[in-house]
mmCIF file of N, CA and C in Angstrom:
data_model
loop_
_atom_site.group_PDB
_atom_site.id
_atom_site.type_symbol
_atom_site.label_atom_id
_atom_site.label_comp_id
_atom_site.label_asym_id
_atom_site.label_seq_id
_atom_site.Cartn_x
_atom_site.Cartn_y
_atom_site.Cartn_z
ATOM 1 N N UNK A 1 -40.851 1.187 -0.230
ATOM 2 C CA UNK A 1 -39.467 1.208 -0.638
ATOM 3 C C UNK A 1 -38.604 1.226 0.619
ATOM 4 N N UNK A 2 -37.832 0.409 0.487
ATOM 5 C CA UNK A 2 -36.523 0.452 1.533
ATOM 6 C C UNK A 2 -34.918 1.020 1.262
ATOM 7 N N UNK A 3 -34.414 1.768 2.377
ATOM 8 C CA UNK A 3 -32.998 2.175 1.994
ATOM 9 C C UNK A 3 -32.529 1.825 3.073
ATOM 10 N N UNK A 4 -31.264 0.747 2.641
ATOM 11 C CA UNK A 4 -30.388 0.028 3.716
ATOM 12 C C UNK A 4 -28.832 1.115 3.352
ATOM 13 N N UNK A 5 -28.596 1.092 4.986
ATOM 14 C CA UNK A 5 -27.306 1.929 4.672
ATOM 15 C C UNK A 5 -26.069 1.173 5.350
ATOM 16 N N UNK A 6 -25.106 1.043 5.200
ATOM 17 C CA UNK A 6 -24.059 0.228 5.528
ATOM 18 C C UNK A 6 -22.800 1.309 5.446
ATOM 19 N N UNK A 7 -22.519 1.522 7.105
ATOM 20 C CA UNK A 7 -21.500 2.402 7.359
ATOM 21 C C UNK A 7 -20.164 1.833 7.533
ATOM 22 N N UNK A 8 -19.135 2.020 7.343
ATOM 23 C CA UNK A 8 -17.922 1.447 7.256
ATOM 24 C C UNK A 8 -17.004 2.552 7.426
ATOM 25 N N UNK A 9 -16.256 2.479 8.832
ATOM 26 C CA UNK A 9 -15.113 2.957 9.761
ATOM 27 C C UNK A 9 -13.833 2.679 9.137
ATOM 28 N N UNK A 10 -12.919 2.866 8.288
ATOM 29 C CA UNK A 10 -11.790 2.338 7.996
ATOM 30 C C UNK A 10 -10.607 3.449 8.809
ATOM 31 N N UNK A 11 -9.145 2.663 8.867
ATOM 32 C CA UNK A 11 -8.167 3.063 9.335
ATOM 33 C C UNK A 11 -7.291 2.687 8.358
ATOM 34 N N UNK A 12 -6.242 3.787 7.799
ATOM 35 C CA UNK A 12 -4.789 3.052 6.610
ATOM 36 C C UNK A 12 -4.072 3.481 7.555
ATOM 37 N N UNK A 13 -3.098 2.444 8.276
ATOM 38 C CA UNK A 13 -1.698 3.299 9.333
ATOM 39 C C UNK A 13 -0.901 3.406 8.709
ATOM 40 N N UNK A 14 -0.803 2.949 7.227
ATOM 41 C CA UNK A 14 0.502 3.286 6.390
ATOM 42 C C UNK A 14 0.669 4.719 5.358
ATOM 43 N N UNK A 15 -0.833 4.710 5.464
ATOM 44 C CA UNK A 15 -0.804 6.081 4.941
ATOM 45 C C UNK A 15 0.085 7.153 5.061
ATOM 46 N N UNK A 16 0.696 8.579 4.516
ATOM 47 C CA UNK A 16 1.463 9.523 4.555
ATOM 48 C C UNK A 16 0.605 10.662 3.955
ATOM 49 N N UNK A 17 -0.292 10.346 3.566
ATOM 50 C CA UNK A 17 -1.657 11.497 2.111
ATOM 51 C C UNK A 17 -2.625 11.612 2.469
ATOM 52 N N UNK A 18 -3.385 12.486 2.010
ATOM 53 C CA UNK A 18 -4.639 12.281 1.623
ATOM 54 C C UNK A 18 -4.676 11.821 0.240
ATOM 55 N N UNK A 19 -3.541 11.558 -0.511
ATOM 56 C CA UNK A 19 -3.377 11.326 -1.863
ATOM 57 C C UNK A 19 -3.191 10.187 -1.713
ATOM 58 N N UNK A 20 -2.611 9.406 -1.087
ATOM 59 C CA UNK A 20 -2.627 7.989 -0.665
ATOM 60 C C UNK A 20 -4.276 7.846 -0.601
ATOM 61 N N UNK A 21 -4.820 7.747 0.234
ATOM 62 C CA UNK A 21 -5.924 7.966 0.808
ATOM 63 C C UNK A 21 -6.769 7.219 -0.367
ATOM 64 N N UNK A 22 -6.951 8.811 -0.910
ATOM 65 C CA UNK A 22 -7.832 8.659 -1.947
ATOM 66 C C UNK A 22 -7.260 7.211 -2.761
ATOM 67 N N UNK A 23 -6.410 7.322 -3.164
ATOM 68 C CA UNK A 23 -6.016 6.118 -3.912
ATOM 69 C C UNK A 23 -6.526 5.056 -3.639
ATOM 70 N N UNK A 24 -6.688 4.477 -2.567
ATOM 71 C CA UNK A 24 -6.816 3.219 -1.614
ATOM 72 C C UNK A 24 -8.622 3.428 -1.768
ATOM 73 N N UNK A 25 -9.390 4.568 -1.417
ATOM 74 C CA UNK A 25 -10.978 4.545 -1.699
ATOM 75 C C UNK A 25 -11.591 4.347 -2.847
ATOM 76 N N UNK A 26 -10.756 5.110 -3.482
ATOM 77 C CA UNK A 26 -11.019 5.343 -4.824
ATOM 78 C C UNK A 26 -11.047 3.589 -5.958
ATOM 79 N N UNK A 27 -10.095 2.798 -5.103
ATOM 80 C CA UNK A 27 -9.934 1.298 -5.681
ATOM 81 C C UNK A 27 -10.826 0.414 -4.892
ATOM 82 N N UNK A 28 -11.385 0.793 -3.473
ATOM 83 C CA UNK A 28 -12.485 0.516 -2.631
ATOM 84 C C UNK A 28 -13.430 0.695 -3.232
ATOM 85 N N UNK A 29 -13.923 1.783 -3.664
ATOM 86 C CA UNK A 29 -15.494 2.206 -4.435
ATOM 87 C C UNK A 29 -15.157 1.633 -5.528
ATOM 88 N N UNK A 30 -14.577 1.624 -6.691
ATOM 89 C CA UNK A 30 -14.687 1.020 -7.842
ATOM 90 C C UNK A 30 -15.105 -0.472 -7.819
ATOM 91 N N UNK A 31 -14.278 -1.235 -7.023
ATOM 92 C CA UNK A 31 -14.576 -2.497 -6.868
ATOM 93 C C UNK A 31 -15.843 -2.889 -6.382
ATOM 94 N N UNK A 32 -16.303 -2.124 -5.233
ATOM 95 C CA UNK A 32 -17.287 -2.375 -4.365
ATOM 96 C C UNK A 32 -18.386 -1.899 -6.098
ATOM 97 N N UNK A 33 -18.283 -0.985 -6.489
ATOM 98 C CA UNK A 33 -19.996 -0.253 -7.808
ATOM 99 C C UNK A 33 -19.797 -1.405 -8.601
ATOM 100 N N UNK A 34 -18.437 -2.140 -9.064
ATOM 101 C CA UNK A 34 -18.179 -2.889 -9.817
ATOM 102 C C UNK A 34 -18.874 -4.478 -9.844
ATOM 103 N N UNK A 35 -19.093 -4.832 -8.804
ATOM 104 C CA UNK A 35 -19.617 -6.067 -7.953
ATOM 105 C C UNK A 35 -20.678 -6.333 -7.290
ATOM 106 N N UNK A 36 -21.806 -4.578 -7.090
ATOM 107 C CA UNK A 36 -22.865 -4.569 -5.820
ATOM 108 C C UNK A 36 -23.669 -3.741 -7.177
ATOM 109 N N UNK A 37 -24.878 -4.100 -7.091
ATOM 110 C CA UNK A 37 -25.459 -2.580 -7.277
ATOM 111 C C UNK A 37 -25.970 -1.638 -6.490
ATOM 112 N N UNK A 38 -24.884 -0.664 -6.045
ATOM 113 C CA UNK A 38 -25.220 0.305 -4.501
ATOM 114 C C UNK A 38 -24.446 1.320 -4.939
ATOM 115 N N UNK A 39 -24.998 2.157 -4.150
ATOM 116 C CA UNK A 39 -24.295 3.461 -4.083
ATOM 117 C C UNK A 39 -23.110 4.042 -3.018
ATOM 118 N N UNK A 40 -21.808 3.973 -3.217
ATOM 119 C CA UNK A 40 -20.971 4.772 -2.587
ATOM 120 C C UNK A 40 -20.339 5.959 -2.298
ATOM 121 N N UNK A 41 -20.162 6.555 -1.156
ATOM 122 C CA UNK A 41 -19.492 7.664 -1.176
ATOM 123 C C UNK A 41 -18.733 7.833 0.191
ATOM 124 N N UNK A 42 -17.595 8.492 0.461
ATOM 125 C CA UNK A 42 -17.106 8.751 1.998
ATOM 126 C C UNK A 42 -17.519 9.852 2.336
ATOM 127 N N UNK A 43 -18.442 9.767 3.920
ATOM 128 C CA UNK A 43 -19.193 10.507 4.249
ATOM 129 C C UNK A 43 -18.125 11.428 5.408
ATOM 130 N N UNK A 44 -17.289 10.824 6.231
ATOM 131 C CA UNK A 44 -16.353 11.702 7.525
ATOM 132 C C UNK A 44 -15.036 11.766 6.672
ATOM 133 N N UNK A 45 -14.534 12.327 7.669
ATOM 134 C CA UNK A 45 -13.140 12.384 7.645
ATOM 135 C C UNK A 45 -12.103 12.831 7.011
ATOM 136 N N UNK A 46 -12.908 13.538 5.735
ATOM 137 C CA UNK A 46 -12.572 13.736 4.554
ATOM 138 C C UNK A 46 -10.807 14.426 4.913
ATOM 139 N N UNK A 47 -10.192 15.141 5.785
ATOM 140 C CA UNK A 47 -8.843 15.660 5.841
ATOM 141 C C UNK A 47 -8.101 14.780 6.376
ATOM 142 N N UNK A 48 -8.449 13.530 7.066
ATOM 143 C CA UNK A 48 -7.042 13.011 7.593
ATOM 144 C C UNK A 48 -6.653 12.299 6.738
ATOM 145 N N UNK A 49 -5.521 11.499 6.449
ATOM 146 C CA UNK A 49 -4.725 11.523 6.082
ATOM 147 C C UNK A 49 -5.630 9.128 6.303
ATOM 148 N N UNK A 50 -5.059 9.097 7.751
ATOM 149 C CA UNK A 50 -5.763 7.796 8.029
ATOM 150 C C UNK A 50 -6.285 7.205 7.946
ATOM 151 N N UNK A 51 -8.178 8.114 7.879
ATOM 152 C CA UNK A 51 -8.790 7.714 8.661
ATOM 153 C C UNK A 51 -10.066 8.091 7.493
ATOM 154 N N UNK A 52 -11.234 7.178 7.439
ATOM 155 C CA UNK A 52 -12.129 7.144 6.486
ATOM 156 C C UNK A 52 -13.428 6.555 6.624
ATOM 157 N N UNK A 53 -15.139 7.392 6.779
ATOM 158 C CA UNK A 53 -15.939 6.900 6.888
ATOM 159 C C UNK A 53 -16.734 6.604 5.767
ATOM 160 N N UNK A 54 -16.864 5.492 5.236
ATOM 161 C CA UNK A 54 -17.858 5.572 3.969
ATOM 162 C C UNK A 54 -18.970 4.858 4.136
ATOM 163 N N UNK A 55 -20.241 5.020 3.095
ATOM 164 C CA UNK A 55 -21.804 4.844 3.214
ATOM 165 C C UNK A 55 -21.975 4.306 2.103
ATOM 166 N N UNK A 56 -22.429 3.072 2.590
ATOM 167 C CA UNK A 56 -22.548 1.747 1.222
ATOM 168 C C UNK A 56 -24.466 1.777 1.081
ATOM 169 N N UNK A 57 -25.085 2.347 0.132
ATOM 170 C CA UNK A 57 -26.364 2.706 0.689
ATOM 171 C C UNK A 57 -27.329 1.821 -0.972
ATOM 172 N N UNK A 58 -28.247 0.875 -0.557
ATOM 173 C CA UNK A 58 -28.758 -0.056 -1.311
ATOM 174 C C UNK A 58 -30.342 0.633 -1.260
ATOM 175 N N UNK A 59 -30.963 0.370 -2.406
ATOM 176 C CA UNK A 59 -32.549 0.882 -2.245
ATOM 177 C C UNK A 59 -33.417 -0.134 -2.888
ATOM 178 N N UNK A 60 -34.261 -0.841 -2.614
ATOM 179 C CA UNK A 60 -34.998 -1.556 -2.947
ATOM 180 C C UNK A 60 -36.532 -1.492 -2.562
ATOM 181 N N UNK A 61 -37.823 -2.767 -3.204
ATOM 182 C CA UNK A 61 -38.936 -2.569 -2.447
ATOM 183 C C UNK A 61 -38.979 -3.916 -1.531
ATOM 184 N N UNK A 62 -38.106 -4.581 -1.980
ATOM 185 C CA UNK A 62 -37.911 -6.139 -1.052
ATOM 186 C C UNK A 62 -36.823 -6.026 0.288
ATOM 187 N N UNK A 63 -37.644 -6.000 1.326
ATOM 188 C CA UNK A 63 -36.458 -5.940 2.469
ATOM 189 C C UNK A 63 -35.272 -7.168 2.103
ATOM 190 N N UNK A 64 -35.674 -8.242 1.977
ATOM 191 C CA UNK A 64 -34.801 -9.212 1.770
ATOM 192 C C UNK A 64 -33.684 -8.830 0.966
ATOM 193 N N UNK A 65 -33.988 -8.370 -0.546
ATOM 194 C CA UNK A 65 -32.922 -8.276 -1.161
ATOM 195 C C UNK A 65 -32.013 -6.891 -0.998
ATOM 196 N N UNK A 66 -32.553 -6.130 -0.018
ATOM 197 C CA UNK A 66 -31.525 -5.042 0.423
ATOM 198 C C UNK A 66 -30.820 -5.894 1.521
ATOM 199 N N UNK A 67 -31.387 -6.719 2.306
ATOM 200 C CA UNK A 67 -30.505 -7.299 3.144
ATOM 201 C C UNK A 67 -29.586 -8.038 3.055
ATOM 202 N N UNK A 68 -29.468 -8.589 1.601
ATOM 203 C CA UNK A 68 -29.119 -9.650 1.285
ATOM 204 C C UNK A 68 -27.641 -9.298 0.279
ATOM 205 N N UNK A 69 -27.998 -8.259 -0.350
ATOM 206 C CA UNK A 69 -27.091 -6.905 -1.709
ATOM 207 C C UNK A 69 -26.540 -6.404 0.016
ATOM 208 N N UNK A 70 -26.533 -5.926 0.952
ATOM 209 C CA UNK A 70 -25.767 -5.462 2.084
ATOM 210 C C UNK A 70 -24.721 -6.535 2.923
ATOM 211 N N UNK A 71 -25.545 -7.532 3.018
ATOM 212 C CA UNK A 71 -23.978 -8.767 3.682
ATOM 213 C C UNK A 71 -23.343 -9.055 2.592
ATOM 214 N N UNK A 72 -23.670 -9.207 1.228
ATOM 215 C CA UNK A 72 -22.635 -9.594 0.693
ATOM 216 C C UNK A 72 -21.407 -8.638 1.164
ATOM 217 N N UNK A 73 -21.760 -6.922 0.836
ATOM 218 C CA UNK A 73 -20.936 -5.981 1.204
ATOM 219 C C UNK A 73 -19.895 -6.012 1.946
ATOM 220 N N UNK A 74 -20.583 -6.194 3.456
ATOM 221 C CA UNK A 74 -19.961 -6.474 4.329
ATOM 222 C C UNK A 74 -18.611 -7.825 4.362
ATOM 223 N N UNK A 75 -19.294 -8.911 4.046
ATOM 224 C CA UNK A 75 -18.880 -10.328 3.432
ATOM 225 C C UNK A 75 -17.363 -9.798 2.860
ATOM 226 N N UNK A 76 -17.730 -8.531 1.738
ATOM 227 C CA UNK A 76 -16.815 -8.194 0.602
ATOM 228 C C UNK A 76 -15.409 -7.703 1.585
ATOM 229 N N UNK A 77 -16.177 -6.601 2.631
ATOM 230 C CA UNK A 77 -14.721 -5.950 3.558
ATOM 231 C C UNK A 77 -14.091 -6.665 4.391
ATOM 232 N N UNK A 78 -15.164 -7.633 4.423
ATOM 233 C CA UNK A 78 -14.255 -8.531 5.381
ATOM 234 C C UNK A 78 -12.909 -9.958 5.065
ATOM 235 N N UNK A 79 -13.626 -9.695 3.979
ATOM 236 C CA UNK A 79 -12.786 -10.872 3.243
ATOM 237 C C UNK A 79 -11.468 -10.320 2.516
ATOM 238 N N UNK A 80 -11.577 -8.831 2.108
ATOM 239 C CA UNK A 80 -10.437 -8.618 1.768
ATOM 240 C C UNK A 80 -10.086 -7.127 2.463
ATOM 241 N N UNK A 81 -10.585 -6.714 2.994
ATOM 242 C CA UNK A 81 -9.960 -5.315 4.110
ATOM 243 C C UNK A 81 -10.292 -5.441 5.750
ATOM 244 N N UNK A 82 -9.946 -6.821 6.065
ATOM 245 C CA UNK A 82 -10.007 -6.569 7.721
ATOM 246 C C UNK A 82 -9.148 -6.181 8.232
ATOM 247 N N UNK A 83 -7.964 -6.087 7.815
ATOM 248 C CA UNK A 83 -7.098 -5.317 8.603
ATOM 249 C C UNK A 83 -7.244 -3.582 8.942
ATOM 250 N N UNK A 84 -8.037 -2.933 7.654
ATOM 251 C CA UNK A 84 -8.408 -1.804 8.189
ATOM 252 C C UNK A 84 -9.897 -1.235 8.609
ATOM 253 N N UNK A 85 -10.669 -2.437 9.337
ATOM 254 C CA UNK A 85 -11.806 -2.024 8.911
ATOM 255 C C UNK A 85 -11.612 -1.656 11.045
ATOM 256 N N UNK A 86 -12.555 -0.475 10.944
ATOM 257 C CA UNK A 86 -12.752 0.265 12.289
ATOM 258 C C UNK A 86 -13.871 -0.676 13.362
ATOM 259 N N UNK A 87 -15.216 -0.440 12.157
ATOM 260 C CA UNK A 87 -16.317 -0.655 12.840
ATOM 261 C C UNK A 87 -17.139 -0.940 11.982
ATOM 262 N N UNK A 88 -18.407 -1.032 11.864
ATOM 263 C CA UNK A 88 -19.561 -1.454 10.955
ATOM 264 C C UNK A 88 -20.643 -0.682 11.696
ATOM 265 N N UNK A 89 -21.661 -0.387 10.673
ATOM 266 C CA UNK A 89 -23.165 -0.181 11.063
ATOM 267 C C UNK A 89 -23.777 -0.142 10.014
ATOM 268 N N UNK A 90 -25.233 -0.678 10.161
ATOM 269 C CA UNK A 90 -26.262 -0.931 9.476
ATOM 270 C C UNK A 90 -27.579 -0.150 9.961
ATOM 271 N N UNK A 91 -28.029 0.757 9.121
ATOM 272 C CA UNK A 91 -29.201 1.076 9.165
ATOM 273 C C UNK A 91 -30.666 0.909 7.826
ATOM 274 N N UNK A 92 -31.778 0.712 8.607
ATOM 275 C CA UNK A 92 -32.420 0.739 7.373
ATOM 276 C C UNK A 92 -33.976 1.731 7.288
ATOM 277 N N UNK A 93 -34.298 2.521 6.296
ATOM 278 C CA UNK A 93 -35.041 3.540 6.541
ATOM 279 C C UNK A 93 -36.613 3.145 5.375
ATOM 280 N N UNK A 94 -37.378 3.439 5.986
ATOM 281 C CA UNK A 94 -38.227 2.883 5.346
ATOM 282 C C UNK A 94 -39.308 4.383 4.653
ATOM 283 N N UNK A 95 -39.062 4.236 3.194
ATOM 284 C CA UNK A 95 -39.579 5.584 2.309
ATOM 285 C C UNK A 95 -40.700 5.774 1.746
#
């Protein structure tokens, strides 16, 4: 079994909340469970107001199709949140 994890750095500079915040993740994760079958959650940052780390995490027994369910992901932030995206990372753990 394989678990691919896909880290994602975001920045909102328009933000004023953490109620903002949430708002903006909260329409991030829906879309993203809505479209992938993966698991989301924001792993840092949880008090600022800005600033947001979340863990896009896929489990499969086919490396391919975790690799494959993960770029779309990526594919997904990039196509419609590059303006706030920080950084990227990919890890994959083998269970």
């Amino acid at each position: 079994m394989l678990l691919g994890i896909l880290k994602v750095e975001l920045f909102f500079p328009e933000n004023g909340s953490l109620k903002e915040k949430r708002y903006y993740l909260r329409s991030i994760k829906d879309k993203i469970k809505a479209n992938f079958n993966v698991s989301v959650a924001e792993i840092d940052h949880h008090d600022l107001w800005q600033r947001s780390q979340m863990a896009i995490v896929c489990v499969g027994v086919d490396r391919s199709m975790v690799e494959e369910t993960l770029a779309k992901v990526r594919n997904f932030f990039d196509r419609n949140y590059p303006e706030f995206i920080i950084g990227m990372s990919l890890d994959y753990l083998k269970v």
